[in-house]
PDB file of C-alpha atoms in Angstrom:
ATOM      1  CA  MET A 118      95.682 105.292 109.231  1.00 42.00           C
ATOM      2  CA  SER A 119      94.636 105.753 105.714  1.00 48.00           C
ATOM      3  CA  GLY A 120      96.056 103.611 102.884  1.00 50.00           C
ATOM      4  CA  SER A 121      97.627 106.439 101.665  1.00 50.00           C
ATOM      5  CA  PHE A 122      99.699 107.332 104.677  1.00 49.00           C
ATOM      6  CA  ARG A 123     103.588 106.665 103.670  1.00 58.00           C
ATOM      7  CA  PRO A 124     105.687 107.991 106.327  1.00 61.00           C
ATOM      8  CA  SER A 125     109.015 106.400 104.832  1.00 74.00           C
ATOM      9  CA  VAL A 126     108.440 108.388 101.606  1.00 82.00           C
ATOM     10  CA  SER A 127     108.724 111.551 103.314  1.00 93.00           C
ATOM     11  CA  LYS A 128     111.987 110.535 104.710  1.00 96.00           C
ATOM     12  CA  ILE A 129     113.402 110.494 101.257  1.00 97.00           C
ATOM     13  CA  LYS A 130     115.192 113.909 100.679  1.00 98.00           C
ATOM     14  CA  ASP A 131     117.134 115.497  98.082  1.00 97.00           C
ATOM     15  CA  VAL A 132     120.645 116.935  98.690  1.00 97.00           C
ATOM     16  CA  GLY A 133     119.436 120.565  98.649  1.00 97.00           C
ATOM     17  CA  THR A 134     116.556 119.839 101.184  1.00 97.00           C
ATOM     18  CA  LEU A 135     118.950 118.113 103.391  1.00 98.00           C
ATOM     19  CA  LYS A 136     121.240 120.930 103.613  1.00 98.00           C
ATOM     20  CA  GLU A 137     118.631 123.139 104.744  1.00 97.00           C
ATOM     21  CA  LEU A 138     117.252 120.287 107.142  1.00 97.00           C
ATOM     22  CA  CYS A 139     120.876 119.863 108.474  1.00 98.00           C
ATOM     23  CA  ALA A 140     121.326 123.555 108.990  1.00 97.00           C
ATOM     24  CA  GLU A 141     118.111 123.831 111.183  1.00 97.00           C
ATOM     25  CA  ALA A 142     118.932 120.521 113.160  1.00 97.00           C
ATOM     26  CA  ARG A 143     122.532 122.221 113.902  1.00 97.00           C
ATOM     27  CA  ARG A 144     120.573 125.308 115.189  1.00 97.00           C
ATOM     28  CA  ALA A 145     118.528 123.228 117.642  1.00 98.00           C
ATOM     29  CA  GLY A 146     122.089 121.593 118.878  1.00 98.00           C
ATOM     30  CA  LYS A 147     121.744 118.160 117.215  1.00 98.00           C
ATOM     31  CA  THR A 148     124.435 116.183 115.801  1.00 98.00           C
ATOM     32  CA  ILE A 149     124.141 114.593 112.496  1.00 98.00           C
ATOM     33  CA  ALA A 150     125.929 111.079 111.148  1.00 98.00           C
ATOM     34  CA  LEU A 151     126.032 110.015 107.778  1.00 98.00           C
ATOM     35  CA  ALA A 152     126.137 106.201 106.681  1.00 98.00           C
ATOM     36  CA  ASN A 153     125.990 104.987 103.261  1.00 97.00           C
ATOM     37  CA  GLY A 154     125.643 101.966 101.168  1.00 95.00           C
ATOM     38  CA  CYS A 155     124.029 100.294  98.238  1.00 94.00           C
ATOM     39  CA  PHE A 156     121.727  98.024 100.511  1.00 94.00           C
ATOM     40  CA  ASP A 157     120.671  95.999  97.901  1.00 90.00           C
ATOM     41  CA  VAL A 158     119.343  93.187  99.614  1.00 87.00           C
ATOM     42  CA  LEU A 159     118.663  94.136 103.205  1.00 89.00           C
ATOM     43  CA  HIS A 160     120.213  92.087 105.954  1.00 87.00           C
ATOM     44  CA  VAL A 161     121.232  91.884 109.581  1.00 91.00           C
ATOM     45  CA  GLY A 162     124.698  93.157 108.885  1.00 90.00           C
ATOM     46  CA  HIS A 163     123.108  96.574 107.440  1.00 92.00           C
ATOM     47  CA  THR A 164     120.760  96.739 110.215  1.00 94.00           C
ATOM     48  CA  ARG A 165     123.384  96.625 112.768  1.00 94.00           C
ATOM     49  CA  TYR A 166     125.368  99.026 110.691  1.00 97.00           C
ATOM     50  CA  LEU A 167     122.737 101.639 110.786  1.00 98.00           C
ATOM     51  CA  GLN A 168     121.928 100.894 114.720  1.00 97.00           C
ATOM     52  CA  GLY A 169     125.677 101.461 115.259  1.00 98.00           C
ATOM     53  CA  ALA A 170     125.699 104.852 113.048  1.00 98.00           C
ATOM     54  CA  ARG A 171     122.367 106.045 114.909  1.00 98.00           C
ATOM     55  CA  ALA A 172     124.352 105.874 118.243  1.00 98.00           C
ATOM     56  CA  GLU A 173     126.780 108.196 117.027  1.00 98.00           C
ATOM     57  CA  ALA A 174     124.461 111.254 116.999  1.00 98.00           C
ATOM     58  CA  ASP A 175     120.919 112.676 117.176  1.00 98.00           C
ATOM     59  CA  ILE A 176     120.030 112.546 113.445  1.00 98.00           C
ATOM     60  CA  LEU A 177     121.131 109.839 110.909  1.00 98.00           C
ATOM     61  CA  ILE A 178     121.274 110.308 107.190  1.00 98.00           C
ATOM     62  CA  VAL A 179     121.700 107.308 105.031  1.00 98.00           C
ATOM     63  CA  GLY A 180     122.943 107.788 101.510  1.00 98.00           C
ATOM     64  CA  ILE A 181     121.990 105.062  98.905  1.00 98.00           C
ATOM     65  CA  ASN A 182     123.992 104.594  95.665  1.00 96.00           C
ATOM     66  CA  ALA A 183     122.084 105.169  92.748  1.00 96.00           C
ATOM     67  CA  ASP A 184     121.391 102.210  90.527  1.00 94.00           C
ATOM     68  CA  ALA A 185     124.312 103.070  88.072  1.00 94.00           C
ATOM     69  CA  SER A 186     126.651 103.317  90.741  1.00 93.00           C
ATOM     70  CA  VAL A 187     125.672  99.997  91.985  1.00 93.00           C
ATOM     71  CA  ARG A 188     126.353  98.410  88.719  1.00 92.00           C
ATOM     72  CA  LYS A 189     129.707  99.819  88.511  1.00 92.00           C
ATOM     73  CA  LEU A 190     130.613  98.770  91.848  1.00 89.00           C
ATOM     74  CA  LYS A 191     128.815  95.355  91.938  1.00 87.00           C
ATOM     75  CA  GLY A 192     128.646  94.301  88.584  1.00 86.00           C
ATOM     76  CA  GLU A 193     126.083  93.518  85.874  1.00 87.00           C
ATOM     77  CA  GLY A 194     123.024  91.977  87.182  1.00 86.00           C
ATOM     78  CA  ARG A 195     122.813  94.476  90.229  1.00 89.00           C
ATOM     79  CA  PRO A 196     121.231  96.248  91.842  1.00 89.00           C
ATOM     80  CA  LEU A 197     118.309  93.513  92.517  1.00 91.00           C
ATOM     81  CA  GLN A 198     116.051  96.244  93.583  1.00 93.00           C
ATOM     82  CA  THR A 199     115.563  99.923  92.167  1.00 95.00           C
ATOM     83  CA  GLU A 200     117.189 102.868  93.840  1.00 96.00           C
ATOM     84  CA  GLN A 201     113.784 103.923  95.253  1.00 96.00           C
ATOM     85  CA  ASP A 202     112.768 100.699  96.288  1.00 95.00           C
ATOM     86  CA  ARG A 203     116.142 100.651  98.261  1.00 96.00           C
ATOM     87  CA  ALA A 204     115.588 103.962  99.777  1.00 97.00           C
ATOM     88  CA  LEU A 205     112.036 102.922 100.994  1.00 95.00           C
ATOM     89  CA  LEU A 206     113.235 100.000 102.517  1.00 95.00           C
ATOM     90  CA  ILE A 207     115.997 101.860 104.304  1.00 96.00           C
ATOM     91  CA  ALA A 208     113.658 104.972 105.311  1.00 96.00           C
ATOM     92  CA  ALA A 209     111.335 102.601 106.776  1.00 94.00           C
ATOM     93  CA  LEU A 210     113.571 101.433 109.494  1.00 95.00           C
ATOM     94  CA  TYR A 211     112.867 103.673 112.682  1.00 95.00           C
ATOM     95  CA  VAL A 212     116.834 104.506 113.285  1.00 97.00           C
ATOM     96  CA  VAL A 213     116.860 106.255 110.256  1.00 98.00           C
ATOM     97  CA  ASP A 214     115.789 109.923 110.016  1.00 97.00           C
ATOM     98  CA  TRP A 215     116.378 110.736 106.505  1.00 98.00           C
ATOM     99  CA  VAL A 216     117.625 109.061 103.064  1.00 98.00           C
ATOM    100  CA  VAL A 217     119.147 110.412 100.207  1.00 98.00           C
ATOM    101  CA  ILE A 218     119.997 108.771  96.777  1.00 98.00           C
ATOM    102  CA  PHE A 219     123.210 109.951  95.285  1.00 97.00           C
ATOM    103  CA  ALA A 220     124.746 109.174  91.999  1.00 95.00           C
ATOM    104  CA  GLU A 221     128.169 109.296  92.131  1.00 93.00           C
ATOM    105  CA  ASP A 222     130.729 106.489  92.611  1.00 88.00           C
ATOM    106  CA  THR A 223     131.716 107.644  96.182  1.00 93.00           C
ATOM    107  CA  VAL A 224     129.913 109.590  99.042  1.00 96.00           C
ATOM    108  CA  GLU A 225     132.714 112.525  98.821  1.00 97.00           C
ATOM    109  CA  ASN A 226     130.484 114.854  97.273  1.00 97.00           C
ATOM    110  CA  LEU A 227     127.486 114.195  99.724  1.00 98.00           C
ATOM    111  CA  LEU A 228     130.072 114.536 102.655  1.00 98.00           C
ATOM    112  CA  LEU A 229     130.969 117.872 101.242  1.00 98.00           C
ATOM    113  CA  ALA A 230     127.584 119.023 100.869  1.00 98.00           C
ATOM    114  CA  LEU A 231     126.060 117.988 104.160  1.00 98.00           C
ATOM    115  CA  LYS A 232     129.131 118.055 106.609  1.00 98.00           C
ATOM    116  CA  PRO A 233     127.865 115.441 108.833  1.00 98.00           C
ATOM    117  CA  ASP A 234     129.521 115.486 112.429  1.00 98.00           C
ATOM    118  CA  VAL A 235     130.130 111.689 111.989  1.00 98.00           C
ATOM    119  CA  HIS A 236     130.779 109.535 108.928  1.00 98.00           C
ATOM    120  CA  CYS A 237     129.891 105.981 109.502  1.00 98.00           C
ATOM    121  CA  LYS A 238     131.638 103.210 107.940  1.00 97.00           C
ATOM    122  CA  GLY A 239     131.436  99.256 108.591  1.00 95.00           C
ATOM    123  CA  THR A 240     133.796  97.235 110.419  1.00 93.00           C
ATOM    124  CA  ASP A 241     135.324  96.283 107.094  1.00 91.00           C
ATOM    125  CA  TYR A 242     137.046  99.652 107.365  1.00 94.00           C
ATOM    126  CA  THR A 243     139.430 100.967 109.952  1.00 94.00           C
ATOM    127  CA  PRO A 244     139.503 104.671 110.608  1.00 93.00           C
ATOM    128  CA  GLU A 245     142.759 104.687 108.541  1.00 94.00           C
ATOM    129  CA  THR A 246     141.258 102.923 105.740  1.00 96.00           C
ATOM    130  CA  VAL A 247     138.250 104.992 105.378  1.00 97.00           C
ATOM    131  CA  PRO A 248     138.672 106.360 101.832  1.00 95.00           C
ATOM    132  CA  GLU A 249     136.751 109.726 102.627  1.00 96.00           C
ATOM    133  CA  ARG A 250     138.623 110.236 106.055  1.00 97.00           C
ATOM    134  CA  ALA A 251     140.642 113.106 104.782  1.00 97.00           C
ATOM    135  CA  ILE A 252     137.453 114.939 103.775  1.00 97.00           C
ATOM    136  CA  VAL A 253     135.766 114.445 106.965  1.00 98.00           C
ATOM    137  CA  LYS A 254     138.744 115.482 108.940  1.00 97.00           C
ATOM    138  CA  ALA A 255     139.171 118.929 106.723  1.00 98.00           C
ATOM    139  CA  TYR A 256     135.633 119.974 107.561  1.00 98.00           C
ATOM    140  CA  GLY A 257     136.064 119.319 111.185  1.00 98.00           C
ATOM    141  CA  GLY A 258     133.976 115.821 111.328  1.00 98.00           C
ATOM    142  CA  ARG A 259     134.931 112.490 112.460  1.00 98.00           C
ATOM    143  CA  VAL A 260     134.915 109.031 111.291  1.00 98.00           C
ATOM    144  CA  ALA A 261     133.332 106.225 113.329  1.00 98.00           C
ATOM    145  CA  ILE A 262     133.589 102.368 112.829  1.00 98.00           C
ATOM    146  CA  VAL A 263     130.054 100.743 113.505  1.00 97.00           C
ATOM    147  CA  GLY A 264     128.351  97.729 113.439  1.00 92.00           C
ATOM    148  CA  ASP A 265     128.953  94.017 113.974  1.00 82.00           C
ATOM    149  CA  ALA A 266     131.842  92.149 112.497  1.00 76.00           C
ATOM    150  CA  LYS A 267     131.369  91.558 108.653  1.00 70.00           C
ATOM    151  CA  ASP A 268     130.123  88.475 108.904  1.00 69.00           C
ATOM    152  CA  HIS A 269     127.156  89.296 106.694  1.00 66.00           C
ATOM    153  CA  ASP A 270     127.349  90.383 103.257  1.00 67.00           C
ATOM    154  CA  THR A 271     124.989  90.629 100.311  1.00 62.00           C
ATOM    155  CA  SER A 272     127.019  88.754  97.381  1.00 60.00           C
ATOM    156  CA  ALA A 273     127.522  85.662  99.735  1.00 65.00           C
ATOM    157  CA  LEU A 274     123.852  85.595 100.716  1.00 63.00           C
ATOM    158  CA  LEU A 275     122.925  85.794  96.754  1.00 61.00           C
ATOM    159  CA  ALA A 276     125.365  82.850  96.273  1.00 67.00           C
ATOM    160  CA  ARG A 277     123.614  80.917  98.841  1.00 66.00           C
ATOM    161  CA  LEU A 278     120.421  81.583  97.578  1.00 64.00           C
ATOM    162  CA  ALA A 279     121.533  80.531  94.003  1.00 69.00           C
ATOM    163  CA  SER A 280     123.017  77.256  95.230  1.00 77.00           C
ATOM    164  CA  ARG A 281     119.591  76.022  96.534  1.00 80.00           C
TER     165      ARG A 281
END
């Protein structure tokens, strides 16, 4: 394997390319799941969430919030890692097929563009509290709550590191 071989980079796609890949996958009878998040500091909760999402379909797409979106959602000083670095980390996970960076504050436009069979959210949600549930239902998809109990969280991890 040469030093220039970087398979995780090839997993990072733009929305237009993903629409084509999704259409191709559907023609082949494959199901598609979408999980999303900031993934600023990768931890075991993220891994379990993505493993659970992968179990819901044949193909797992992970939407990564762009840097500006993370700043709005998490506050100044975040993200700690650039969107490209976060995307590369997620793309390197074997359970992930494709990664896309989205600029909006919510995943709604990505859901409408890709129409995944399953929209996966973590256990800090219930099927009734998933903000995008109406959009997913409207195009015929379903919502799945996946991962382990929300005992892991980046903000708590950062607070523990800062107190050392």
